[in-house]
Amino acid sequence: EPEVTQTPSHQVTQMGQEVILRCVPISNHLYFYWYRQILGQKVEFLVSFYNNEISEKSEIFDDQFSVERPDGSNFTLKIRSTKLEDSAMYFCASTSGLNLYEQYFGPGTRLTVT
Amino acid sequence: DAKTTQPNSMESNEEEPVHLPCNHSTISGTDYIHWYRQLPSQGPEYVIHGLTSNVNNRMASLAIAEDRKSSTLILHRATLRDAAVYYCILRRGNYGQNFVFGPGTRLSVLP
């Protein structure tokens, strides 16, 4: 069964550093999402991406965040200058144009900012 | 999107049916009811969704009240692998928008 993959599984970075989290969505999917989950808290939406542009973003997704689909397969989330409060599990998700009710989530990248 | 209310936690015995309730008294006519679950240390995964009629799939059944103000996710025979946090989410329309996750119900399955 096709699946969303994410790399790395765990990223440790120092405060103020830039990080790029990578995702490979399912190949024929058209809609892409990033969510995050701070340890012990609920899953929070960050941004959605369709047709090579951001379609929706939350208040969390400020100027420190950016997304890109640099080629036909990768979908990245960049945090320009990490803060301690950015420590969380980051999930990438994708969905096809046919079954918009079913978002497929990746296993997540655990980001630890020290 | 309208708000949902779920119990914080529930327990079930293995191989018994589980009924996970969700209240959504402010649901609008175009809100779809979705259920996702999150197994330990994994991303959320789709379980089932519906609009008005009851729905069945290989994972579960969704029973929707006639007035749509509540719904129940039914796992017919709980297994240890079904231990997870279950999220009931309303989403207006079906246009690929994001999901808004609440705290969900933590289901424990006892052997």
Tab-separated table of C-alpha atoms in Angstrom:
chain	number	residue	atom	x	y	z
A	1	GLU	CA	0.000	0.000	0.000
A	2	PRO	CA	1.412	3.428	-0.881
A	3	GLU	CA	2.436	5.582	2.061
A	4	VAL	CA	3.685	9.031	2.944
A	5	THR	CA	7.305	9.045	4.048
A	6	GLN	CA	9.124	11.662	6.102
A	7	THR	CA	12.784	12.323	6.782
A	8	PRO	CA	14.506	12.556	9.127
A	9	SER	CA	12.618	10.663	11.808
A	10	HIS	CA	14.299	12.774	14.482
A	11	GLN	CA	16.045	16.134	14.106
A	12	VAL	CA	17.887	17.908	16.864
A	13	THR	CA	18.832	21.517	16.282
A	14	GLN	CA	19.964	24.536	18.230
A	15	MET	CA	17.756	27.517	18.777
A	16	GLY	CA	18.080	30.014	15.933
A	17	GLN	CA	19.119	27.427	13.356
A	18	GLU	CA	17.212	26.695	10.171
A	19	VAL	CA	15.705	23.264	9.662
A	20	ILE	CA	14.099	21.623	6.664
A	21	LEU	CA	11.711	18.745	7.180
A	22	ARG	CA	11.133	16.557	4.183
A	23	CYS	CA	8.126	14.599	3.050
A	24	VAL	CA	7.390	12.418	0.055
A	25	PRO	CA	3.609	12.349	-0.413
A	26	ILE	CA	1.817	9.549	-2.208
A	27	SER	CA	2.635	9.894	-5.880
A	28	ASN	CA	-0.717	10.744	-7.451
A	29	HIS	CA	-1.905	12.978	-4.630
A	30	LEU	CA	-2.659	16.633	-5.225
A	31	TYR	CA	-3.230	18.169	-1.796
A	32	PHE	CA	-0.477	18.401	0.796
A	33	TYR	CA	-0.531	19.387	4.445
A	34	TRP	CA	1.694	19.952	7.433
A	35	TYR	CA	0.455	19.449	10.977
A	36	ARG	CA	2.340	19.479	14.241
A	37	GLN	CA	1.798	17.917	17.642
A	38	ILE	CA	3.557	19.207	20.702
A	39	LEU	CA	4.198	16.361	23.135
A	40	GLY	CA	1.008	15.433	24.984
A	41	GLN	CA	-1.116	17.933	23.096
A	42	LYS	CA	-3.490	17.814	20.170
A	43	VAL	CA	-2.634	17.696	16.491
A	44	GLU	CA	-2.573	21.238	15.047
A	45	PHE	CA	-2.894	22.265	11.425
A	46	LEU	CA	-0.108	24.394	9.972
A	47	VAL	CA	-0.576	24.734	6.226
A	48	SER	CA	-2.180	23.205	3.168
A	49	PHE	CA	-0.755	23.304	-0.353
A	50	TYR	CA	-2.452	22.737	-3.670
A	51	ASN	CA	-1.542	23.524	-7.233
A	52	ASN	CA	1.880	24.816	-6.173
A	53	GLU	CA	0.598	27.367	-3.756
A	54	ILE	CA	-0.547	27.670	-0.162
A	55	SER	CA	-4.309	27.222	-0.011
A	56	GLU	CA	-4.754	27.726	3.723
A	57	LYS	CA	-2.567	28.395	6.742
A	58	SER	CA	-3.076	28.674	10.468
A	59	GLU	CA	-1.949	31.388	12.870
A	60	ILE	CA	0.968	29.169	13.852
A	61	PHE	CA	2.353	29.342	10.309
A	62	ASP	CA	4.040	32.726	10.570
A	63	ASP	CA	6.898	34.232	8.562
A	64	GLN	CA	9.363	31.799	10.110
A	65	PHE	CA	7.730	28.953	8.235
A	66	SER	CA	7.696	28.216	4.532
A	67	VAL	CA	6.737	25.278	2.346
A	68	GLU	CA	7.938	24.190	-1.015
A	69	ARG	CA	7.418	21.466	-3.538
A	70	PRO	CA	10.822	21.650	-5.204
A	71	ASP	CA	10.216	18.765	-7.593
A	72	GLY	CA	7.473	16.326	-8.456
A	73	SER	CA	7.907	14.209	-5.383
A	74	ASN	CA	9.122	16.146	-2.337
A	75	PHE	CA	7.207	18.517	-0.090
A	76	THR	CA	9.264	20.430	2.451
A	77	LEU	CA	8.649	22.524	5.532
A	78	LYS	CA	11.333	25.038	6.428
A	79	ILE	CA	11.634	26.788	9.758
A	80	ARG	CA	14.023	29.703	9.349
A	81	SER	CA	15.062	30.396	12.906
A	82	THR	CA	13.911	27.730	15.309
A	83	LYS	CA	12.634	28.497	18.779
A	84	LEU	CA	12.356	26.193	21.769
A	85	GLU	CA	8.585	26.137	21.332
A	86	ASP	CA	8.967	24.684	17.840
A	87	SER	CA	9.886	21.370	19.448
A	88	ALA	CA	7.143	18.994	18.337
A	89	MET	CA	6.282	16.090	16.089
A	90	TYR	CA	5.644	17.339	12.571
A	91	PHE	CA	3.333	15.319	10.358
A	92	CYS	CA	3.027	15.601	6.618
A	93	ALA	CA	-0.219	14.458	4.983
A	94	SER	CA	-1.537	14.171	1.468
A	95	THR	CA	-4.783	13.404	-0.246
A	96	SER	CA	-5.850	12.626	-3.780
A	97	GLY	CA	-8.265	14.710	-5.751
A	98	LEU	CA	-10.846	11.918	-5.608
A	99	ASN	CA	-11.114	11.037	-1.909
A	100	LEU	CA	-10.762	14.358	-0.147
A	101	TYR	CA	-12.076	12.916	3.115
A	102	GLU	CA	-9.058	10.669	3.563
A	103	GLN	CA	-5.788	12.328	4.402
A	104	TYR	CA	-2.810	9.992	4.554
A	105	PHE	CA	-0.382	10.952	7.279
A	106	GLY	CA	3.306	10.201	7.413
A	107	PRO	CA	5.045	8.797	10.498
A	108	GLY	CA	6.256	12.220	11.537
A	109	THR	CA	9.551	13.963	12.235
A	110	ARG	CA	10.338	14.662	15.845
A	111	LEU	CA	12.005	18.076	16.038
A	112	THR	CA	13.882	18.890	19.202
A	113	VAL	CA	15.164	22.450	19.592
A	114	THR	CA	17.796	22.915	22.304
B	1	ASP	CA	-16.252	24.155	11.765
B	2	ALA	CA	-18.625	23.123	14.552
B	3	LYS	CA	-17.259	21.703	17.789
B	4	THR	CA	-17.392	18.087	18.931
B	5	THR	CA	-17.411	16.636	22.439
B	6	GLN	CA	-15.953	13.229	23.236
B	7	PRO	CA	-15.166	11.398	26.481
B	8	ASN	CA	-11.525	11.755	27.461
B	9	SER	CA	-10.975	8.028	27.787
B	10	MET	CA	-12.689	4.680	27.470
B	11	GLU	CA	-11.778	1.091	28.194
B	12	SER	CA	-12.763	-2.075	26.431
B	13	ASN	CA	-11.991	-5.742	26.671
B	14	GLU	CA	-10.352	-7.464	23.763
B	15	GLU	CA	-12.735	-9.042	21.262
B	16	GLU	CA	-15.715	-7.092	22.571
B	17	PRO	CA	-17.538	-4.343	20.664
B	18	VAL	CA	-16.683	-0.730	21.451
B	19	HIS	CA	-19.012	2.217	21.016
B	20	LEU	CA	-17.219	5.565	20.958
B	21	PRO	CA	-19.659	8.478	21.257
B	22	CYS	CA	-19.360	11.978	19.837
B	23	ASN	CA	-21.678	14.920	20.413
B	24	HIS	CA	-21.916	17.674	17.830
B	25	SER	CA	-25.061	19.596	18.668
B	26	THR	CA	-24.138	22.628	16.515
B	27	ILE	CA	-23.521	20.623	13.358
B	28	SER	CA	-24.632	22.310	10.142
B	29	GLY	CA	-26.226	20.684	7.128
B	30	THR	CA	-23.003	20.631	5.133
B	31	ASP	CA	-20.746	19.291	7.890
B	32	TYR	CA	-19.330	15.832	7.277
B	33	ILE	CA	-18.534	13.677	10.307
B	34	HIS	CA	-15.046	12.175	10.149
B	35	TRP	CA	-13.282	9.770	12.467
B	36	TYR	CA	-9.544	9.457	12.582
B	37	ARG	CA	-7.388	7.577	15.046
B	38	GLN	CA	-3.805	7.919	16.192
B	39	LEU	CA	-1.968	4.811	17.282
B	40	PRO	CA	0.920	5.325	19.727
B	41	SER	CA	3.893	7.062	18.102
B	42	GLN	CA	2.189	7.277	14.706
B	43	GLY	CA	0.438	9.848	12.596
B	44	PRO	CA	-3.348	9.980	12.485
B	45	GLU	CA	-5.110	7.567	10.170
B	46	TYR	CA	-8.522	7.730	8.559
B	47	VAL	CA	-11.185	5.448	9.995
B	48	ILE	CA	-14.533	6.402	8.476
B	49	HIS	CA	-16.721	9.330	7.545
B	50	GLY	CA	-20.367	10.075	6.806
B	51	LEU	CA	-22.920	12.785	6.228
B	52	THR	CA	-26.390	11.516	7.121
B	53	SER	CA	-26.640	7.751	6.695
B	54	ASN	CA	-24.919	5.055	8.709
B	55	VAL	CA	-21.711	3.829	7.123
B	56	ASN	CA	-19.724	0.616	7.282
B	57	ASN	CA	-16.230	-0.166	6.117
B	58	ARG	CA	-13.618	-2.793	6.859
B	59	MET	CA	-12.412	-0.955	9.952
B	60	ALA	CA	-15.585	0.207	11.667
B	61	SER	CA	-19.179	1.362	11.477
B	62	LEU	CA	-20.482	4.879	11.930
B	63	ALA	CA	-23.947	5.347	13.362
B	64	ILE	CA	-25.330	8.861	12.897
B	65	ALA	CA	-28.322	10.053	14.908
B	66	GLU	CA	-31.361	11.071	12.923
B	67	ASP	CA	-30.966	14.721	13.981
B	68	ARG	CA	-27.198	14.452	13.301
B	69	LYS	CA	-26.380	15.983	16.676
B	70	SER	CA	-24.439	12.923	17.725
B	71	SER	CA	-22.699	9.948	16.227
B	72	THR	CA	-21.096	6.727	17.411
B	73	LEU	CA	-18.055	4.955	16.070
B	74	ILE	CA	-18.439	1.212	16.459
B	75	LEU	CA	-15.515	-1.181	16.499
B	76	HIS	CA	-17.132	-4.578	16.233
B	77	ARG	CA	-14.393	-6.610	17.889
B	78	ALA	CA	-11.694	-4.621	19.633
B	79	THR	CA	-8.147	-5.878	19.327
B	80	LEU	CA	-5.075	-4.736	21.208
B	81	ARG	CA	-4.031	-2.931	18.040
B	82	ASP	CA	-7.128	-0.733	18.290
B	83	ALA	CA	-5.737	1.003	21.386
B	84	ALA	CA	-5.400	4.583	20.173
B	85	VAL	CA	-6.748	8.103	20.447
B	86	TYR	CA	-9.926	8.418	18.392
B	87	TYR	CA	-10.865	11.800	16.971
B	88	CYS	CA	-14.347	12.824	15.870
B	89	ILE	CA	-14.019	15.796	13.520
B	90	LEU	CA	-16.578	17.860	11.658
B	91	ARG	CA	-15.535	19.431	8.406
B	92	ARG	CA	-17.704	21.660	6.254
B	93	GLY	CA	-18.051	20.356	2.736
B	94	ASN	CA	-15.510	18.067	1.197
B	95	TYR	CA	-13.053	20.307	-0.589
B	96	GLY	CA	-9.729	19.126	0.752
B	97	GLN	CA	-9.575	21.483	3.664
B	98	ASN	CA	-7.514	20.732	6.753
B	99	PHE	CA	-8.884	18.830	9.716
B	100	VAL	CA	-9.218	20.467	13.138
B	101	PHE	CA	-8.314	17.864	15.743
B	102	GLY	CA	-9.655	18.008	19.286
B	103	PRO	CA	-8.292	16.042	22.240
B	104	GLY	CA	-10.157	12.871	21.182
B	105	THR	CA	-10.955	9.753	23.210
B	106	ARG	CA	-8.091	7.577	24.410
B	107	LEU	CA	-9.244	3.970	24.019
B	108	SER	CA	-7.523	1.315	26.100
B	109	VAL	CA	-8.071	-2.325	25.172
B	110	LEU	CA	-7.567	-4.859	27.928
B	111	PRO	CA	-6.473	-8.406	27.101
